[in-house]
mmCIF file of C-alpha atoms in Angstrom:
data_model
loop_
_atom_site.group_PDB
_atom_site.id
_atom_site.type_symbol
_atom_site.label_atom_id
_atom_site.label_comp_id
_atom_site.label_asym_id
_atom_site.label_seq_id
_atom_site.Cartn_x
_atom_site.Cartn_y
_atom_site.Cartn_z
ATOM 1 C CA UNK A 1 160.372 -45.495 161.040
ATOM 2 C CA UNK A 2 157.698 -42.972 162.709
ATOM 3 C CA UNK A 3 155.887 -41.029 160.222
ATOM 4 C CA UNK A 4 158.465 -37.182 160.536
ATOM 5 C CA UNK A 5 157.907 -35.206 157.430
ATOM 6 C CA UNK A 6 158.052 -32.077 158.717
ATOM 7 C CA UNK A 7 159.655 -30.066 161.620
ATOM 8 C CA UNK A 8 158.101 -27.067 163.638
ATOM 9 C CA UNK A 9 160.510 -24.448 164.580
ATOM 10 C CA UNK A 10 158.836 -21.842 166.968
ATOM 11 C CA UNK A 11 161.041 -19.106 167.655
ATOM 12 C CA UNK A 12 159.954 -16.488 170.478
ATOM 13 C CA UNK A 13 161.144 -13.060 169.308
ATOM 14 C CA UNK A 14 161.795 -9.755 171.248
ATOM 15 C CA UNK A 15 163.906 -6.809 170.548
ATOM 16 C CA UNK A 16 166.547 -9.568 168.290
ATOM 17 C CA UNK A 17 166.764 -6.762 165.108
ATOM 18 C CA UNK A 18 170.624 -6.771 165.014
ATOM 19 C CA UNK A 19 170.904 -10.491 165.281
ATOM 20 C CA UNK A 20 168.327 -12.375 163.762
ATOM 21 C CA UNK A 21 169.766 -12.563 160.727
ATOM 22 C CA UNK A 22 171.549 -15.033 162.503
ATOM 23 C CA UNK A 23 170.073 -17.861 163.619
ATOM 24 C CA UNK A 24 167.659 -17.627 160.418
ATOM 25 C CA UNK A 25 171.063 -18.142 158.295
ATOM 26 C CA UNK A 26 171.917 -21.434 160.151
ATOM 27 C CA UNK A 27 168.221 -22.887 159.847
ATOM 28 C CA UNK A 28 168.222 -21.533 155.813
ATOM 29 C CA UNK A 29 171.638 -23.789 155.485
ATOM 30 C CA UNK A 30 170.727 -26.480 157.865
ATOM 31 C CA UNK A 31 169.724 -29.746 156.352
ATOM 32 C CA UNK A 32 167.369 -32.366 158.467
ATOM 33 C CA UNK A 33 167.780 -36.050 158.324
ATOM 34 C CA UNK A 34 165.817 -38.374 156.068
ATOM 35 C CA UNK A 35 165.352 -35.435 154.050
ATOM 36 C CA UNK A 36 162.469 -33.666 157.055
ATOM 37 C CA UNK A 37 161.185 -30.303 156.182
ATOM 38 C CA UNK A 38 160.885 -27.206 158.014
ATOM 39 C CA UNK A 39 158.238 -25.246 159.056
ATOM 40 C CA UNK A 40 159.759 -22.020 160.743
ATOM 41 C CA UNK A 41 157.309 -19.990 162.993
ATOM 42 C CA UNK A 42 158.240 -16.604 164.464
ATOM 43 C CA UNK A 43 156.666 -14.816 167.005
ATOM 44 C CA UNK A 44 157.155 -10.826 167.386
ATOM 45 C CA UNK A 45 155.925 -10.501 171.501
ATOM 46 C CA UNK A 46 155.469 -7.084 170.518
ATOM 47 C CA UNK A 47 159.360 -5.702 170.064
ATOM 48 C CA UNK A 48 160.022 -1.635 169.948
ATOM 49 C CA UNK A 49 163.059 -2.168 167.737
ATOM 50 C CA UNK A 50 162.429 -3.489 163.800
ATOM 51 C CA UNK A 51 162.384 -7.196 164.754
ATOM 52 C CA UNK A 52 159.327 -7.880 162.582
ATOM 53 C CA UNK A 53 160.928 -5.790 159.865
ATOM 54 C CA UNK A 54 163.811 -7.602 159.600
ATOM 55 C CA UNK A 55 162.100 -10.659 159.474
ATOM 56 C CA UNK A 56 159.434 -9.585 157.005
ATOM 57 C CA UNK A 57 162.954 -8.489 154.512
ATOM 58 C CA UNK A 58 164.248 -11.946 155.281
ATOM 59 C CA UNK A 59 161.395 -13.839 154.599
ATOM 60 C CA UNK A 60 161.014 -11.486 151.395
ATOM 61 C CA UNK A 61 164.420 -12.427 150.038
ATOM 62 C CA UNK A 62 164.201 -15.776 150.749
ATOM 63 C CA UNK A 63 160.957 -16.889 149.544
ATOM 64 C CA UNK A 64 161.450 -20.966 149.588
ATOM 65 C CA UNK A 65 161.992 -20.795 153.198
ATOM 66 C CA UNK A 66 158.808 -20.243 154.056
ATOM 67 C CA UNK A 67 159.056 -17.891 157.175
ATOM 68 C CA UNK A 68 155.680 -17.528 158.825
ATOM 69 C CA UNK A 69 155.475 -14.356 161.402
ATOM 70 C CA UNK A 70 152.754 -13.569 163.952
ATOM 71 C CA UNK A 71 152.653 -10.689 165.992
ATOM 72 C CA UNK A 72 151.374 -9.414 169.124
ATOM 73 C CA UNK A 73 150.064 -6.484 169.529
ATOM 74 C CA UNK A 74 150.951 -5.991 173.341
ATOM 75 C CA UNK A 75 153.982 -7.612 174.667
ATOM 76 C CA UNK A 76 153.116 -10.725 176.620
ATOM 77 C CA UNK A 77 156.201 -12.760 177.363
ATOM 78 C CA UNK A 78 158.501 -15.901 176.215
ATOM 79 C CA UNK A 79 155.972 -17.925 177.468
ATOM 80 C CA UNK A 80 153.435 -16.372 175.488
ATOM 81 C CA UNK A 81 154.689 -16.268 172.431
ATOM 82 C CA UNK A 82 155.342 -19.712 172.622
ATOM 83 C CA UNK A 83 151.674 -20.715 173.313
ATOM 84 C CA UNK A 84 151.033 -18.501 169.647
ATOM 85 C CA UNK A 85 153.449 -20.651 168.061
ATOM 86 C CA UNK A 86 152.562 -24.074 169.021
ATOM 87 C CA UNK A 87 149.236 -23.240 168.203
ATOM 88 C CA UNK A 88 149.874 -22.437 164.833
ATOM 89 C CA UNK A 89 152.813 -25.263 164.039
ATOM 90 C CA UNK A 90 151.394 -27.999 161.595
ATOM 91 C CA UNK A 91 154.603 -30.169 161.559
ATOM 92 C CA UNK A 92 154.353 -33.805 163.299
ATOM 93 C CA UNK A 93 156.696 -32.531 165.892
ATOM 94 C CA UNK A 94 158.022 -28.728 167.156
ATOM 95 C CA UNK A 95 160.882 -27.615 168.831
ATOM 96 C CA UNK A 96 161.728 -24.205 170.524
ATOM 97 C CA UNK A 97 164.354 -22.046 169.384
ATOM 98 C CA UNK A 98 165.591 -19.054 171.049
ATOM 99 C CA UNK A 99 166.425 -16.651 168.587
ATOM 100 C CA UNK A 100 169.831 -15.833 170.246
ATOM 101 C CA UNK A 101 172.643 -18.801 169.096
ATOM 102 C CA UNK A 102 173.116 -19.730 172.555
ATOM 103 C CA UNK A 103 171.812 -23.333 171.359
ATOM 104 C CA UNK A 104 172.717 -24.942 168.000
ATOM 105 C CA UNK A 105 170.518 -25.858 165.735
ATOM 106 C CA UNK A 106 172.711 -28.146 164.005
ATOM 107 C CA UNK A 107 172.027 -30.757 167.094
ATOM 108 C CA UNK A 108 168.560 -30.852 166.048
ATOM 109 C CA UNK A 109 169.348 -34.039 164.455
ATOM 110 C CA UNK A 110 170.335 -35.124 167.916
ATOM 111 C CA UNK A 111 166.908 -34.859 169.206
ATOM 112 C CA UNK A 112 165.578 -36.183 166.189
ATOM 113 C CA UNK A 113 167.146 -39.609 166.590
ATOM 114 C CA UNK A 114 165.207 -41.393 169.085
ATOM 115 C CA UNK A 115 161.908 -39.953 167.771
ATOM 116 C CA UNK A 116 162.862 -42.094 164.275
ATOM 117 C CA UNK A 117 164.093 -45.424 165.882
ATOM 118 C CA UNK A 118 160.111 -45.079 167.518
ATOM 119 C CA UNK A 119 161.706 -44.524 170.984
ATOM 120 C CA UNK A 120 160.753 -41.649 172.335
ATOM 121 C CA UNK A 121 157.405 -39.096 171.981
ATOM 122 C CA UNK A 122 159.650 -36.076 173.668
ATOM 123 C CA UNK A 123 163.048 -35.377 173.962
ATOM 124 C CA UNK A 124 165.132 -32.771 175.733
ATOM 125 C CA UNK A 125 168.387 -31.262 174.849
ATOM 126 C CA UNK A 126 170.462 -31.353 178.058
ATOM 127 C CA UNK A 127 173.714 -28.820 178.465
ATOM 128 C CA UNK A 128 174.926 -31.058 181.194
ATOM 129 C CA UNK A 129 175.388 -34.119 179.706
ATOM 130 C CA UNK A 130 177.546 -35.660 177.125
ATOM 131 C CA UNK A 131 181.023 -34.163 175.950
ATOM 132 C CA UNK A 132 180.123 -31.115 173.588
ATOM 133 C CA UNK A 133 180.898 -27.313 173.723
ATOM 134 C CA UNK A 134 179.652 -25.820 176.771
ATOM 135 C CA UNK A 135 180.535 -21.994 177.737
ATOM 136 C CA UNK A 136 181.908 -21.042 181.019
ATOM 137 C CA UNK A 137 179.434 -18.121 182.369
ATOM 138 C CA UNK A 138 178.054 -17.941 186.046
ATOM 139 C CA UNK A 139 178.484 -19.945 189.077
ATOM 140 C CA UNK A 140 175.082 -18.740 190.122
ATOM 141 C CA UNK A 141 172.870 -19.792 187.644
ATOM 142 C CA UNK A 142 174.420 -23.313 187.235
ATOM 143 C CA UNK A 143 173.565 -23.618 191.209
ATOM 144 C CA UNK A 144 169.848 -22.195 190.157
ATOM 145 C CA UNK A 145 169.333 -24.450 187.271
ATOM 146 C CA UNK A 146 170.865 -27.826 189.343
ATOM 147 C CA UNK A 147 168.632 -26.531 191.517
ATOM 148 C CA UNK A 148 165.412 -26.231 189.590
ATOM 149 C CA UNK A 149 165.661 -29.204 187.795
ATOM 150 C CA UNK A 150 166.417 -31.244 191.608
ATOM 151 C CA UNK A 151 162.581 -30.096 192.553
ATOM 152 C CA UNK A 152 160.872 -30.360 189.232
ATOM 153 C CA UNK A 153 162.062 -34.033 189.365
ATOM 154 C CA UNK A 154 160.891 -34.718 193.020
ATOM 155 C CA UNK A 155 157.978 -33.431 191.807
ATOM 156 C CA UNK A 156 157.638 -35.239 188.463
ATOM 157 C CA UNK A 157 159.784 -38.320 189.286
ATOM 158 C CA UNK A 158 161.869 -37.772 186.162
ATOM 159 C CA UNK A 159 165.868 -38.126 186.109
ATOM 160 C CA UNK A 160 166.320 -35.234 184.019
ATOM 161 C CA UNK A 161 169.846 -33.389 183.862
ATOM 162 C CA UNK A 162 168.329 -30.083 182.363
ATOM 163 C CA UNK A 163 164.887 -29.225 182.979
ATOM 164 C CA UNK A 164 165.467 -25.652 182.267
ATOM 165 C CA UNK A 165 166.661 -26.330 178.334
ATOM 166 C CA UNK A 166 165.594 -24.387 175.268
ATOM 167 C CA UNK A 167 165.688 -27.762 173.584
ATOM 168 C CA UNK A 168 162.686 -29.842 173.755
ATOM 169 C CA UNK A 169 161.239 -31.860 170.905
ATOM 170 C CA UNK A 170 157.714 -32.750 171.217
ATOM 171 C CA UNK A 171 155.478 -34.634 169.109
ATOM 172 C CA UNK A 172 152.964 -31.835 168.262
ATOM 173 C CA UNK A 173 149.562 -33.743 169.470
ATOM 174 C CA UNK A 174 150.977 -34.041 172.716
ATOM 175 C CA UNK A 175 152.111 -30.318 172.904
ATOM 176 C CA UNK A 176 149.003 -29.036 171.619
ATOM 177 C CA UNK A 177 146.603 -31.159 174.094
ATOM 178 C CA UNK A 178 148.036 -29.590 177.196
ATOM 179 C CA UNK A 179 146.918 -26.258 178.390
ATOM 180 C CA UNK A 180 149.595 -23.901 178.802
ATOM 181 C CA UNK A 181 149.213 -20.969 181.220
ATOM 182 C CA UNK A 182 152.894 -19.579 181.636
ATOM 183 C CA UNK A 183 153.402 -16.451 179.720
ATOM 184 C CA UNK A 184 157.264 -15.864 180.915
ATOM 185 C CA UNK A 185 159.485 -18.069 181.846
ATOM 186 C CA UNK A 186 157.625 -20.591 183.712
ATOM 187 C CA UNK A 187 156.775 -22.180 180.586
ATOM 188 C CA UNK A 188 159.749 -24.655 181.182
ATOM 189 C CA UNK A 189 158.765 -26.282 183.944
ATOM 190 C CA UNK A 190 155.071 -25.787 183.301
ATOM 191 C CA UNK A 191 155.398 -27.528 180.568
ATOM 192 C CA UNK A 192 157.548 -30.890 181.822
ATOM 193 C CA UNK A 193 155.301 -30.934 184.888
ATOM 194 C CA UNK A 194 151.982 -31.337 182.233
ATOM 195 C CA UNK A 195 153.949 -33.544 180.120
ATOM 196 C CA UNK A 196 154.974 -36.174 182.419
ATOM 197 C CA UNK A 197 151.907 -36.169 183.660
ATOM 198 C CA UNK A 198 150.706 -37.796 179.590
ATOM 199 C CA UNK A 199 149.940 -41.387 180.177
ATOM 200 C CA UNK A 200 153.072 -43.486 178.780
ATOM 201 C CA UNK A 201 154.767 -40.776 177.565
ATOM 202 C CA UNK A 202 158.046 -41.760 176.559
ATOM 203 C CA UNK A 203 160.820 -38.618 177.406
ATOM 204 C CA UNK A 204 164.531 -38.945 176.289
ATOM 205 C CA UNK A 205 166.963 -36.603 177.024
ATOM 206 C CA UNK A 206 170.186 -36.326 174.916
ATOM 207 C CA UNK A 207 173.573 -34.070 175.511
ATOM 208 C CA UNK A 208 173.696 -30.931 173.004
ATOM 209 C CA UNK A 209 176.121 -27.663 173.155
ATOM 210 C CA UNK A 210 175.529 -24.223 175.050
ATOM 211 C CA UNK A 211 177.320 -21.089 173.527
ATOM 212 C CA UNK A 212 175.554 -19.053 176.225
ATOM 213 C CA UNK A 213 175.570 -15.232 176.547
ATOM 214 C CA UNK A 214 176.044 -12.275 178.965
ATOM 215 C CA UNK A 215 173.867 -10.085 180.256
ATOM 216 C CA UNK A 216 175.309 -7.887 178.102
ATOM 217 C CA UNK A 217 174.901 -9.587 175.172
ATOM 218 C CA UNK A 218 171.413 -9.931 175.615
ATOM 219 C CA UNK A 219 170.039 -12.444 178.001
ATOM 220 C CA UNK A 220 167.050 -11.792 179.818
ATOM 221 C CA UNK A 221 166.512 -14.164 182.232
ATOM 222 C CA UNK A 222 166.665 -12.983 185.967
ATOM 223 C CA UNK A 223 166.795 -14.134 189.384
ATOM 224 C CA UNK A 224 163.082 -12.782 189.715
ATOM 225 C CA UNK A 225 162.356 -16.032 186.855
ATOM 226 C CA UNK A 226 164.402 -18.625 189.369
ATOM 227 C CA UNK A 227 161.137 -17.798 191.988
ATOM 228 C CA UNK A 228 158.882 -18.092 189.590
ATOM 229 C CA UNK A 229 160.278 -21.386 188.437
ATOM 230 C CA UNK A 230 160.194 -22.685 191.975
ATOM 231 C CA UNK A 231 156.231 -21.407 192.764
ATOM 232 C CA UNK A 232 155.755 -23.113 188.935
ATOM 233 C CA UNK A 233 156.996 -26.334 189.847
ATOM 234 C CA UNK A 234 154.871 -26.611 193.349
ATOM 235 C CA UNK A 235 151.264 -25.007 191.170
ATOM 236 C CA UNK A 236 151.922 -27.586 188.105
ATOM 237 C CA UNK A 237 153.945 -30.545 189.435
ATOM 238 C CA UNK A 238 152.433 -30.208 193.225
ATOM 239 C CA UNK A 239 149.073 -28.955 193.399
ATOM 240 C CA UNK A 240 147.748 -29.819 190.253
ATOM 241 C CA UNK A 241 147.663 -33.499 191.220
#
């Protein structure tokens, strides 16, 4: 057994006042194998709603979770936000949350198998393999995200299913020794370009759920990211050979 005593949650937060509540329920109930803590890190990227003051009443009426929040002062993006949180984790590995429900955190123990059998170092949560709970949503964006993850693994020489996943487990060394530059969404394949790119990393990728939402249920991600994405994957996985 690897040495896992505790988890890192980062959770990127912006404009999520009427539903945080949410996902912080499911991580306050959810229980980690072998007993492995949690460390749960928010991130206001500067939100004009009450984000942070939900979160500060949460965090007040549940002391024994532990809820650490940092703020910035100007909004910066997902990608951002992230960078503040890994910084900051202090768990032997983190994983990113979304604070929407689109992804379950009840799978974490999915990811967290092959990291105990001393398999794996990273391990993403793929919505297009294995036979769990996937919402039906857009044509479009399942084209984009085949498509993304296609030229981040010509460029990586990976076989991954779902480059573009919330879900990705890393052991927090690694995460922390790479320099992240994305601040939106071109953290995703930023960061698997600078990860496989570790000597002898070992990456495993393992099927999870997707309860996905509309536009108008909140999701922010655009066609403008897809180009981004694509320029991302030539700078990191092309030119930074």
């Amino acid at each position: 057994m690897v040495p896992f005593r505790t988890l890192s949650i980062i959770i990127p937060v912006y404009n999520e006042a009427r539903t945080i509540h949410q996902i912080l329920d499911v991580l306050r109930e959810l229980e980690l194998v072998n007993n492995i803590g949690k460390e749960i890190i928010l991130v206001d990227d500067c939100s004009s709603d009450d984000s942070a003051t939900v979160i500060e009443a949460y965090a007040a009426r549940y002391p024994a979770l532990g809820l650490r929040l940092l703020r910035h002062r100007v909004n910066q993006g997902k990608g951002a936000a992230l960078h503040t949180g890994i910084r900051e984790a202090t768990g032997e590995y983190v994983i990113i949350q979304d604070a929407d429900l689109e992804y379950d955190p009840e799978e974490y123990n999915l990811l967290i198998r092959p990291i105990l059998r001393g398999m794996a170092d990273v391990v993403f949560g793929s919505r297009f393999m294995g036979g769990r709970p996937h919402r039906i949503l857009f044509f479009w964006h399942s084209i984009g995200n085949g498509l993304l993850t296609f030229l981040s693994n010509m460029v990586t020489d990976l076989n991954l299913t779902d480059m573009e996943t919330c879900y990705k487990l890393f052991r927090r060394d690694l995460i922390q020794g790479l320099q992240l530059e994305e601040k939106r969404f071109g953290f995703e394949p930023e960061v698997t370009a600078k990860i496989a790119r570790v000597p002898n990393v070992r990456i495993y990728e393992v099927g999870i759920s997707y309860y996905g939402r509309t536009y108008a249920e909140g999701k922010k991600i655009g066609w403008r990211d897809g180009f981004r994405a694509i320029y991302c994957i030539l700078k990191y996985g092309l030119l930074a050979r």
